Coordinates of C-alpha atoms in Angstrom, one line a residue:
X24 CA 0.0 0.0 0.0
X25 CA 2.8 2.4 0.9
X26 CA 4.6 1.6 -2.3
X27 CA 1.4 2.4 -4.3
X28 CA 1.0 5.7 -2.6
X29 CA 4.7 6.6 -3.2
X30 CA 4.3 5.6 -6.9
X31 CA 1.2 7.8 -7.2
X32 CA 3.1 10.7 -5.6
X33 CA 6.2 10.3 -7.9
X34 CA 4.0 10.1 -11.0
X35 CA 2.1 13.2 -9.9
X36 CA 5.4 15.1 -9.4
X37 CA 6.7 14.0 -12.8
X38 CA 3.5 15.2 -14.4
X39 CA 3.9 18.6 -12.8
X40 CA 7.5 18.9 -13.9
X41 CA 6.7 18.0 -17.5
X42 CA 3.8 20.4 -17.5
X43 CA 6.0 23.2 -16.3
X44 CA 8.6 22.5 -19.0
X45 CA 6.0 22.8 -21.7
X46 CA 4.1 25.7 -20.4
X47 CA 6.3 28.6 -21.8
X48 CA 7.4 29.1 -25.4
X49 CA 10.8 30.4 -24.4
X50 CA 14.0 29.5 -26.2
X51 CA 17.6 29.0 -25.1
X52 CA 20.4 31.2 -26.4
X53 CA 20.2 29.9 -29.9
X54 CA 16.5 29.2 -30.1
X55 CA 13.3 30.7 -31.4
X56 CA 12.4 34.4 -31.2
X57 CA 8.7 34.0 -30.3
X58 CA 7.3 35.4 -27.1
X59 CA 5.7 33.0 -24.5
X60 CA 3.0 33.1 -21.9
X61 CA 1.7 36.4 -20.7
X62 CA 3.6 37.8 -17.7
X63 CA 1.6 37.9 -14.5
X64 CA 3.4 41.0 -13.2
X65 CA 4.7 44.1 -14.9
X66 CA 6.3 45.6 -11.8
X67 CA 9.8 44.1 -12.4
X68 CA 9.7 42.6 -8.9
X69 CA 10.3 38.9 -8.5
X70 CA 7.7 36.9 -6.6
X71 CA 8.8 35.5 -3.3
X72 CA 10.8 32.3 -3.8
X73 CA 11.3 33.0 -7.5
X74 CA 14.8 33.6 -9.1
X75 CA 13.5 35.9 -11.8
X76 CA 10.5 38.3 -11.9
X77 CA 7.3 36.8 -13.2
X78 CA 7.4 38.8 -16.4
X79 CA 10.7 37.3 -17.4
X80 CA 12.1 34.0 -18.7
X81 CA 15.2 32.5 -16.9
X82 CA 18.7 33.8 -17.7
X83 CA 19.9 32.0 -20.8
X84 CA 16.4 31.6 -22.3
X85 CA 14.8 33.9 -24.9
X86 CA 12.9 36.1 -25.3
X87 CA 13.9 37.9 -22.1
X88 CA 10.4 39.1 -21.5
X89 CA 7.5 36.7 -21.9
X90 CA 5.4 39.6 -23.5
X91 CA 6.7 42.7 -25.1
X92 CA 7.7 45.4 -22.7
X93 CA 8.7 49.1 -23.5
X94 CA 11.6 50.9 -21.9
X95 CA 12.4 54.6 -22.4
X96 CA 15.9 55.7 -23.1
X97 CA 17.5 59.1 -23.7
X98 CA 20.8 58.8 -25.5
X99 CA 23.5 61.0 -27.1
X100 CA 23.7 60.7 -30.9
X101 CA 26.5 61.4 -33.3
X102 CA 26.0 63.2 -36.6
X103 CA 25.8 60.1 -38.8
X104 CA 23.2 58.4 -36.7
X105 CA 19.4 58.5 -37.4
X106 CA 17.1 60.4 -35.1
X107 CA 15.2 57.2 -34.3
X108 CA 17.4 54.3 -33.4
X109 CA 14.6 51.9 -34.0
X110 CA 15.4 52.3 -37.7
X111 CA 18.7 50.5 -37.0
X112 CA 18.9 46.8 -37.8
X113 CA 20.5 45.9 -34.5
X114 CA 17.7 47.2 -32.4
X115 CA 15.1 45.7 -34.7
X116 CA 16.6 42.2 -34.3
X117 CA 17.2 42.6 -30.6
X118 CA 13.6 43.5 -30.1
X119 CA 12.5 40.3 -31.8
X120 CA 15.0 38.3 -29.8
X121 CA 14.3 39.9 -26.4
X122 CA 10.8 41.3 -26.5
X123 CA 12.2 44.5 -25.2
X124 CA 11.2 47.6 -27.2
X125 CA 13.0 50.9 -26.6
X126 CA 11.3 54.3 -26.8
X127 CA 14.3 56.3 -27.8
X128 CA 14.8 60.0 -27.2
X129 CA 18.0 61.0 -29.1
X130 CA 19.8 64.2 -28.2
X131 CA 22.8 65.9 -29.7
X132 CA 26.2 65.7 -27.9
X133 CA 26.1 69.4 -27.1
X134 CA 22.5 69.3 -25.7
X135 CA 22.7 66.0 -23.8
X136 CA 24.3 67.1 -20.4
X137 CA 21.9 70.1 -20.0
X138 CA 18.8 68.1 -21.0
X139 CA 19.8 65.2 -18.7
X140 CA 20.3 67.4 -15.7
X141 CA 17.1 69.4 -16.3
X142 CA 15.1 66.1 -16.5
X143 CA 16.7 64.7 -13.4
X144 CA 16.2 67.9 -11.5
X145 CA 12.5 68.0 -12.5
X146 CA 12.0 64.3 -11.7
X147 CA 10.9 63.7 -15.3
X148 CA 13.5 61.4 -16.7
X149 CA 13.6 58.1 -18.6
X150 CA 14.3 54.5 -17.6
X151 CA 17.8 54.5 -19.2
X152 CA 20.4 57.2 -19.9
X153 CA 23.2 56.4 -22.3
X154 CA 26.3 57.7 -24.2
X155 CA 26.5 61.1 -22.6
X156 CA 27.3 60.6 -18.9
X157 CA 30.5 61.1 -16.9
X158 CA 31.6 59.5 -13.6
X159 CA 30.6 62.6 -11.7
X160 CA 27.0 62.0 -12.8
X161 CA 27.1 58.6 -11.0
X162 CA 28.6 60.2 -7.9
X163 CA 25.8 62.8 -7.9
X164 CA 22.6 60.9 -8.8
X165 CA 23.6 57.4 -7.6
X166 CA 23.6 58.1 -3.9
X167 CA 20.5 60.3 -4.4
X168 CA 18.7 57.2 -5.5
X169 CA 17.9 58.3 -9.1
X170 CA 20.4 55.8 -10.6
X171 CA 19.9 52.2 -9.6
X172 CA 22.8 50.4 -7.8
X173 CA 23.7 47.6 -10.2
X174 CA 25.7 45.1 -8.2
X175 CA 22.9 42.6 -7.5
X176 CA 21.5 43.0 -11.0
X177 CA 24.9 42.2 -12.5
X178 CA 25.3 39.2 -10.2
X179 CA 21.9 37.8 -11.1
X180 CA 21.4 38.8 -14.7
X181 CA 24.7 39.6 -16.4
X182 CA 26.9 36.6 -16.7
X183 CA 28.8 38.0 -19.7
X184 CA 29.8 41.1 -17.8
X185 CA 30.9 39.0 -14.9
X186 CA 33.0 36.8 -17.2
X187 CA 34.7 40.0 -18.6
X188 CA 35.4 41.2 -15.0
X189 CA 37.2 37.9 -14.4
X190 CA 39.3 38.3 -17.5
X191 CA 39.9 42.1 -17.2
X192 CA 39.6 43.1 -13.5
X193 CA 40.3 46.8 -14.4
X194 CA 36.9 47.0 -16.0
X195 CA 35.2 46.2 -12.7
X196 CA 37.5 48.7 -10.9
X197 CA 36.7 51.5 -13.4
X198 CA 32.9 50.9 -12.9
X199 CA 33.2 51.1 -9.1
X200 CA 32.5 54.4 -7.4
X201 CA 34.5 55.7 -4.4
X202 CA 31.9 54.3 -2.0
X203 CA 32.2 50.8 -3.6
X204 CA 28.9 51.0 -5.5
X205 CA 28.3 50.4 -9.2
X206 CA 25.8 52.7 -10.9
X207 CA 27.0 52.8 -14.5
X208 CA 27.8 50.2 -17.1
X209 CA 31.2 50.4 -18.7
X210 CA 32.6 50.0 -22.2
X211 CA 35.7 47.9 -23.0
X212 CA 37.0 48.1 -26.6
X213 CA 40.4 46.5 -27.2
X214 CA 41.2 47.1 -30.9
X215 CA 44.1 46.3 -33.2
X216 CA 43.9 50.0 -34.3
X217 CA 44.3 51.3 -30.8
X218 CA 48.1 51.3 -30.7
X219 CA 50.7 53.5 -29.1
X220 CA 51.8 55.3 -32.2
X221 CA 55.4 56.1 -31.3
X222 CA 58.6 56.3 -33.2
X223 CA 57.9 55.2 -36.8
X224 CA 60.5 55.8 -39.4
X225 CA 61.1 55.1 -43.1
X226 CA 63.0 51.9 -43.7
X227 CA 64.7 53.5 -46.7
X228 CA 66.3 56.0 -44.4
X229 CA 67.9 53.2 -42.3
X230 CA 69.3 51.5 -45.4
X231 CA 70.5 54.8 -47.0
X232 CA 72.3 55.6 -43.7
X233 CA 74.0 52.2 -43.5
X234 CA 72.2 51.0 -40.4
X235 CA 71.9 47.2 -40.5
X236 CA 69.4 46.5 -37.7
X237 CA 66.5 48.2 -35.9
X238 CA 67.8 49.8 -32.7
X239 CA 66.9 48.1 -29.4
X240 CA 69.0 50.2 -27.0
X241 CA 69.3 53.9 -26.4
X242 CA 72.9 53.7 -27.7
X243 CA 71.8 52.1 -30.9
X244 CA 69.1 54.7 -31.3
X245 CA 71.7 57.5 -30.9
X246 CA 73.9 55.9 -33.6
X247 CA 71.0 55.6 -36.0
X248 CA 69.9 59.2 -35.5
X249 CA 73.5 60.4 -35.9
X250 CA 73.7 58.5 -39.2
X251 CA 70.4 60.1 -40.3
X252 CA 71.9 63.5 -39.8
X253 CA 75.3 62.9 -41.3
X254 CA 74.3 61.0 -44.4
X255 CA 71.8 61.6 -47.2
X256 CA 69.3 59.4 -45.4
X257 CA 66.2 60.6 -47.4
X258 CA 68.1 60.0 -50.7
X259 CA 67.3 63.4 -52.3
X260 CA 71.0 64.3 -52.9
X261 CA 71.1 66.9 -50.1
X262 CA 72.9 65.5 -47.0
X263 CA 72.0 68.5 -44.9
X264 CA 68.2 68.7 -45.0
X265 CA 67.4 65.7 -42.8
X266 CA 65.8 66.1 -39.4
X267 CA 66.6 62.9 -37.5
X268 CA 63.8 63.1 -34.9
X269 CA 60.8 65.5 -34.8
X270 CA 57.7 65.8 -32.8
X271 CA 55.5 68.4 -31.0
X272 CA 56.4 69.1 -27.3
X273 CA 57.9 66.5 -25.0
X274 CA 55.2 63.8 -25.5
X275 CA 57.3 61.5 -27.6
X276 CA 60.1 61.6 -25.1
X277 CA 57.6 60.6 -22.4
X278 CA 56.2 57.7 -24.4
X279 CA 59.4 56.2 -25.6
X280 CA 62.8 57.4 -24.3
X281 CA 61.9 58.0 -20.7
X282 CA 60.7 54.4 -20.1
X283 CA 64.0 53.1 -21.5
X284 CA 65.9 54.8 -18.6
X285 CA 63.4 54.5 -15.7
X286 CA 61.6 51.2 -16.4
X287 CA 58.3 53.0 -15.9
X288 CA 55.9 54.4 -18.5
X289 CA 53.9 56.9 -16.5
X290 CA 51.1 56.3 -19.0
X291 CA 49.9 58.7 -21.7
X292 CA 47.3 60.0 -19.3
X293 CA 48.9 59.4 -15.9
X294 CA 51.1 62.5 -15.8
X295 CA 54.2 60.7 -14.7
X296 CA 52.6 58.6 -12.0
X297 CA 53.1 54.8 -11.9
X298 CA 53.0 51.8 -9.7
X299 CA 55.9 49.6 -8.6
X300 CA 55.9 45.8 -8.2
X301 CA 54.8 46.2 -4.6
X302 CA 51.7 48.3 -5.4
X303 CA 53.3 51.6 -4.3
X304 CA 52.8 54.8 -6.1
X305 CA 55.9 56.2 -8.0
X306 CA 56.4 59.7 -9.4
X307 CA 58.8 59.2 -12.3
X308 CA 60.1 62.8 -12.5
X309 CA 61.5 62.5 -9.0
X310 CA 63.5 59.3 -9.7
X311 CA 67.3 59.2 -10.0
X312 CA 67.1 57.6 -13.4
X313 CA 64.9 60.5 -14.6
X314 CA 68.1 62.5 -14.6
X315 CA 69.8 60.0 -16.9
X316 CA 66.8 60.4 -19.3
X317 CA 67.1 64.2 -19.3
X318 CA 70.8 64.0 -20.0
X319 CA 70.3 61.6 -22.9
X320 CA 67.7 63.9 -24.5
X321 CA 69.9 66.9 -24.0
X322 CA 72.7 65.1 -25.8
X323 CA 70.4 64.5 -28.8
X324 CA 69.3 68.1 -28.8
X325 CA 72.8 69.5 -28.5
X326 CA 74.1 67.4 -31.4
X327 CA 71.2 68.4 -33.7
X328 CA 69.5 65.0 -33.7
X329 CA 66.2 66.4 -32.5
X330 CA 64.2 69.0 -34.3
X331 CA 65.2 72.4 -32.7
X332 CA 61.6 73.6 -33.3
X333 CA 60.0 70.7 -31.2
X334 CA 59.0 73.2 -28.4
X335 CA 57.4 75.8 -30.7
X336 CA 56.0 74.0 -33.8
X337 CA 52.4 72.8 -34.1
X338 CA 51.1 69.6 -35.5
X339 CA 50.4 70.9 -39.0
X340 CA 54.0 72.1 -39.3
X341 CA 55.3 68.7 -38.2
X342 CA 52.9 67.0 -40.6
X343 CA 54.3 69.0 -43.5
X344 CA 57.9 68.1 -42.7
X345 CA 57.0 64.4 -42.4
X346 CA 55.1 64.4 -45.7
X347 CA 58.0 66.1 -47.4
X348 CA 60.2 63.2 -46.3
X349 CA 62.4 65.5 -44.2
X350 CA 61.9 63.7 -40.9
X351 CA 63.5 60.4 -39.9
X352 CA 61.7 59.3 -36.8
X353 CA 58.3 60.7 -35.9
X354 CA 55.6 60.2 -33.4
X355 CA 52.6 60.0 -35.7
X356 CA 50.7 57.3 -37.6
X357 CA 52.5 56.2 -40.8
X358 CA 49.2 56.6 -42.6
X359 CA 50.4 60.2 -42.9
X360 CA 52.4 59.0 -45.9
X361 CA 49.3 58.1 -47.9
X362 CA 49.4 60.0 -51.2
X363 CA 53.0 61.2 -50.8
X364 CA 56.1 60.5 -52.9
X365 CA 57.1 58.1 -50.2
X366 CA 54.1 55.9 -51.0
X367 CA 54.7 56.2 -54.7
X368 CA 58.2 54.7 -54.1
X369 CA 56.5 52.0 -52.0
X370 CA 58.8 52.6 -49.0
X371 CA 58.0 50.8 -45.8
X372 CA 57.4 52.6 -42.5
X373 CA 58.6 50.6 -39.5
X374 CA 58.6 51.2 -35.7
X375 CA 61.1 50.7 -33.0
X376 CA 60.6 48.2 -30.2
X377 CA 60.8 49.5 -26.6
X378 CA 64.4 50.3 -25.8
X379 CA 66.7 49.5 -22.9
X380 CA 69.5 51.7 -21.6
X381 CA 72.5 51.5 -19.3
X382 CA 70.2 52.2 -16.3
X383 CA 67.4 49.8 -17.2
X384 CA 67.2 46.4 -18.8
X385 CA 63.4 46.1 -18.9
X386 CA 61.5 46.8 -22.1
X387 CA 58.2 48.6 -21.3
X388 CA 55.7 50.7 -23.3
X389 CA 52.5 52.4 -22.1
X390 CA 49.4 50.3 -22.9
X391 CA 46.7 52.2 -24.7
X392 CA 43.5 52.8 -22.7
X393 CA 40.5 50.6 -23.8
X394 CA 38.0 51.4 -21.0
X395 CA 35.3 54.0 -20.9
X396 CA 32.9 54.3 -18.0
X397 CA 29.3 55.6 -17.5
X398 CA 28.2 54.3 -20.9
X399 CA 24.6 53.8 -19.5
X400 CA 22.7 53.9 -16.3
X401 CA 19.3 52.5 -15.3
X402 CA 17.2 54.9 -13.3
X403 CA 14.7 54.3 -10.5
X404 CA 11.9 55.0 -13.0
X405 CA 12.5 51.7 -14.7
X406 CA 9.8 49.0 -14.1
X407 CA 12.0 46.4 -15.7
X408 CA 15.6 46.8 -14.5
X409 CA 16.2 43.0 -14.6
X410 CA 15.2 42.8 -18.3
X411 CA 17.3 45.9 -19.1
X412 CA 20.3 44.3 -17.3
X413 CA 19.9 41.1 -19.4
X414 CA 19.4 43.1 -22.6
X415 CA 22.7 45.0 -22.1
X416 CA 24.5 41.8 -21.1
X417 CA 24.1 40.7 -24.7
X418 CA 26.4 43.6 -25.5
X419 CA 29.1 42.1 -23.3
X420 CA 29.0 38.7 -25.1
X421 CA 32.2 37.5 -26.8
X422 CA 32.1 36.0 -30.2
X423 CA 32.0 32.6 -28.7
X424 CA 29.0 33.5 -26.5
X425 CA 27.0 35.2 -29.3
X426 CA 23.3 34.8 -29.4
X427 CA 21.8 34.6 -32.8
X428 CA 24.9 36.0 -34.3
X429 CA 24.8 39.0 -31.9
X430 CA 27.7 39.9 -29.5
X431 CA 29.5 43.1 -28.5
X432 CA 31.5 43.1 -31.7
X433 CA 28.2 43.2 -33.7
X434 CA 27.7 46.7 -32.4
X435 CA 31.0 47.9 -34.0
X436 CA 31.0 46.0 -37.2
X437 CA 27.5 44.7 -37.9
X438 CA 26.5 41.1 -38.3
X439 CA 29.3 38.7 -39.3
X440 CA 29.0 37.4 -42.9
X441 CA 26.3 39.9 -43.6
X442 CA 28.1 43.2 -43.1
X443 CA 31.7 42.0 -42.6
X444 CA 33.7 38.8 -42.9
X445 CA 37.1 37.4 -41.8
X446 CA 39.5 37.1 -44.7
X447 CA 41.8 34.4 -43.2
X448 CA 41.3 31.2 -41.3
X449 CA 43.2 32.5 -38.3
X450 CA 40.6 35.4 -38.0
X451 CA 43.3 38.0 -37.8
X452 CA 41.9 40.2 -40.7
X453 CA 38.5 41.2 -41.8
X454 CA 36.8 43.4 -44.5
X455 CA 33.4 45.0 -44.8
X456 CA 30.9 43.6 -47.3
X457 CA 29.4 46.2 -49.7
X458 CA 27.3 48.3 -49.5
X459 CA 28.9 48.7 -46.0
X460 CA 32.3 50.2 -46.4
X461 CA 32.9 51.9 -43.0
X462 CA 31.5 52.8 -39.6
X463 CA 29.5 55.8 -41.0
X464 CA 27.6 53.4 -43.2
X465 CA 26.8 51.2 -40.2
X466 CA 25.7 54.2 -38.1
X467 CA 23.1 55.1 -40.7
X468 CA 21.4 51.7 -41.0
X469 CA 22.8 49.0 -38.8
X470 CA 24.1 50.0 -35.4
X471 CA 25.5 52.6 -33.0
X472 CA 29.2 51.7 -33.4
X473 CA 30.7 53.2 -30.4
X474 CA 30.2 53.9 -26.6
X475 CA 27.1 51.9 -25.8
X476 CA 27.9 49.7 -22.8
X477 CA 29.6 46.4 -23.9
X478 CA 32.7 44.4 -24.7
X479 CA 33.9 45.1 -28.3
X480 CA 36.9 42.8 -28.9
X481 CA 38.2 43.9 -32.3
X482 CA 41.8 42.7 -32.3
X483 CA 41.5 41.5 -35.9
X484 CA 42.9 44.0 -38.4
X485 CA 40.8 45.6 -41.2
X486 CA 42.2 44.9 -44.6
X487 CA 43.2 48.4 -45.6
X488 CA 45.9 50.5 -47.2
X489 CA 49.6 49.7 -47.0
X490 CA 50.5 52.1 -44.2
X491 CA 47.5 51.3 -41.9
X492 CA 48.5 47.6 -42.3
X493 CA 52.1 48.4 -41.4
X494 CA 51.1 50.5 -38.4
X495 CA 49.1 47.6 -36.9
X496 CA 51.5 44.8 -37.9
X497 CA 54.6 46.6 -36.7
X498 CA 53.0 47.5 -33.4
X499 CA 51.7 44.0 -32.8
X500 CA 55.0 42.4 -33.7
X501 CA 57.4 44.8 -31.9
X502 CA 55.5 46.5 -29.1
X503 CA 52.4 44.7 -28.0
X504 CA 54.2 42.1 -25.8
X505 CA 55.8 45.0 -23.8
X506 CA 52.8 47.0 -23.0
X507 CA 52.2 47.7 -19.3
X508 CA 49.7 49.7 -17.4
X509 CA 50.6 52.5 -15.1
X510 CA 48.6 54.5 -12.5
X511 CA 45.0 54.0 -13.6
X512 CA 43.8 57.0 -15.4
X513 CA 40.2 55.9 -14.8
X514 CA 40.6 55.8 -11.0
X515 CA 38.1 57.9 -9.2
X516 CA 38.7 60.5 -6.5
X517 CA 36.3 61.5 -3.7
X518 CA 35.3 65.2 -3.7
X519 CA 37.5 65.7 -0.7
X520 CA 40.5 64.0 -2.4
X521 CA 40.0 66.0 -5.6
X522 CA 39.7 69.3 -3.7
X523 CA 42.8 68.5 -1.7
X524 CA 45.2 67.9 -4.6
X525 CA 43.7 69.1 -7.9
X526 CA 45.2 72.6 -7.9
X527 CA 48.5 71.3 -6.5
X528 CA 48.7 68.5 -9.0
X529 CA 48.2 71.0 -11.9
X530 CA 50.9 73.3 -10.6
X531 CA 53.3 70.3 -10.1
X532 CA 52.7 69.1 -13.6
X533 CA 53.2 72.5 -15.1
X534 CA 56.4 73.0 -13.3
X535 CA 57.8 69.6 -14.3
X536 CA 56.9 70.1 -17.9
X537 CA 58.6 73.5 -17.9
X538 CA 61.8 72.1 -16.3
X539 CA 61.8 69.1 -18.5
X540 CA 61.9 71.3 -21.6
X541 CA 64.6 73.5 -20.0
X542 CA 66.8 70.5 -19.2
X543 CA 66.4 69.0 -22.7
X544 CA 67.3 72.2 -24.5
X545 CA 70.2 73.1 -22.2
X546 CA 68.5 76.2 -20.7
X547 CA 68.9 74.4 -17.4
X548 CA 72.1 72.5 -16.5
X549 CA 71.8 68.8 -15.4
X550 CA 73.9 69.9 -12.4
X551 CA 70.8 71.6 -11.1
X552 CA 68.8 68.4 -11.0
X553 CA 68.9 68.0 -7.2
X554 CA 67.7 71.6 -6.8
X555 CA 64.8 70.8 -9.2
X556 CA 64.0 67.7 -7.2
X557 CA 63.9 69.6 -3.9
X558 CA 61.6 72.1 -5.5
X559 CA 59.1 69.3 -6.2
X560 CA 58.2 69.2 -2.5
X561 CA 57.2 72.8 -2.6
X562 CA 54.5 71.7 -5.0
X563 CA 53.1 69.3 -2.3
X564 CA 54.5 66.2 -4.0
X565 CA 54.3 64.0 -0.9
X566 CA 50.8 65.1 -0.2
X567 CA 49.7 64.4 -3.7
X568 CA 51.5 61.0 -3.6
X569 CA 49.7 60.0 -0.4
X570 CA 46.3 60.8 -1.9
X571 CA 47.1 58.9 -5.1
X572 CA 48.2 55.9 -3.0
X573 CA 44.8 55.9 -1.3
X574 CA 43.1 56.1 -4.7
X575 CA 45.1 53.3 -6.1
X576 CA 44.6 51.0 -3.1
X577 CA 40.8 51.6 -3.5
X578 CA 41.1 50.8 -7.3
X579 CA 43.1 47.6 -6.6
X580 CA 40.5 46.4 -4.0
X581 CA 37.6 47.1 -6.4
X582 CA 39.2 45.0 -9.1
X583 CA 39.1 41.9 -6.9

């Protein structure tokens, strides 16, 4: 009798389970696009004991919403984009996939900040704000309760973003406010074209000057630049018109020569601040080896190996010199040679690897920044924050995790094999499929190519002109392996921290730049380096350093 009762109970339980499996017409990630049973709730709140709100299907099943829902979004537009983003193919297909319809209000870049602040102040704002925010907006409206804190939503509904955090912890750190909260979704866009464009030169110059190999040390670079000056390196018959090395300001020195002596990059946007192997903040212009860097640059300047106009010339003047083939090494993209006599002669542009020096044996180069924050926020007006979180999580999908051929990369390039295709089996190169020829074409009819939240991994190289190809291939071959991060430029400061050091940091930076130029040009003797270093403390160096250490420690903790 007991066995019969147990059997009846088991059969009843199995029947209930089977009925539940067939009761909703949802699909898995690769399945159908049809909507299922009507949602019993439109509040966006999960019933007690449920893992998802009643209006939604479970994570990994589509559509996201059982019945179509509407979400309002105000977003910043670019000139080539339509006024109604629902005209774009990406949003049309995503609506079919997810059952999430967006009611877009599209605003120009100039008008977005004002309109957003007016709407927030009047308590008349949309469910989502995108592509026009800055971190300060999160700090202002997040704690005020107008922007939703996203940590729990990310944990429950955004597995692709969590996967990215595991692979690139700095993305999580950049999204985290000073109080440890997350209000805005970030944008991560590693790209083959985002390279540190430093120290390209014409291979023909090297051959004409009798240089057998590309320099790898500061001594070898000196020898090459000296040969550029003394021989007819550009091959025009005039041995006296060559400018071995030209640039605007001291930026090229920072990016390339200074790391060779100090072993630190200071980053392109870190103003000389870096982190040592123990996680301690370092100020490069105060290091002993910084003096060696200044002395080397002064040697180049005194011997005429550096353009004497580097302090005063502008970018257009430099560009004209390069295009006239008067400059040996330059800190610009080699695509500047397109349409010149250099291109007509089919001469190659190559770059140097990071250098070592007598004071440093470690090759380092500043890694380009690939992170943007505050790409979108969900406001407290939104009835369906869970669905919006799942919707945006599609934008963080890698190619391997694409859903119906959509992933973060789709936003940038369109749909694979429809708007673009790989041209080699290794998937290192791609090309657009006509009528799509560039991002402007995509913005008009397919997608919003930049700065929506997401993960856009575009390390493949677009099949392009000769010098764009050389720029990317040279950088990947000679520089990529040595790229390192420095003090995080995306790190956030509290209001108190910013108020404490912002003016002092500006004054310090201005003083260092002025003295750097003076040391390089010989206006200031290297013998005065210790007096210069003592002067740094008058600009509150130690106080600034202490604040930056606190900021970095907070960043490091947030990345874990």
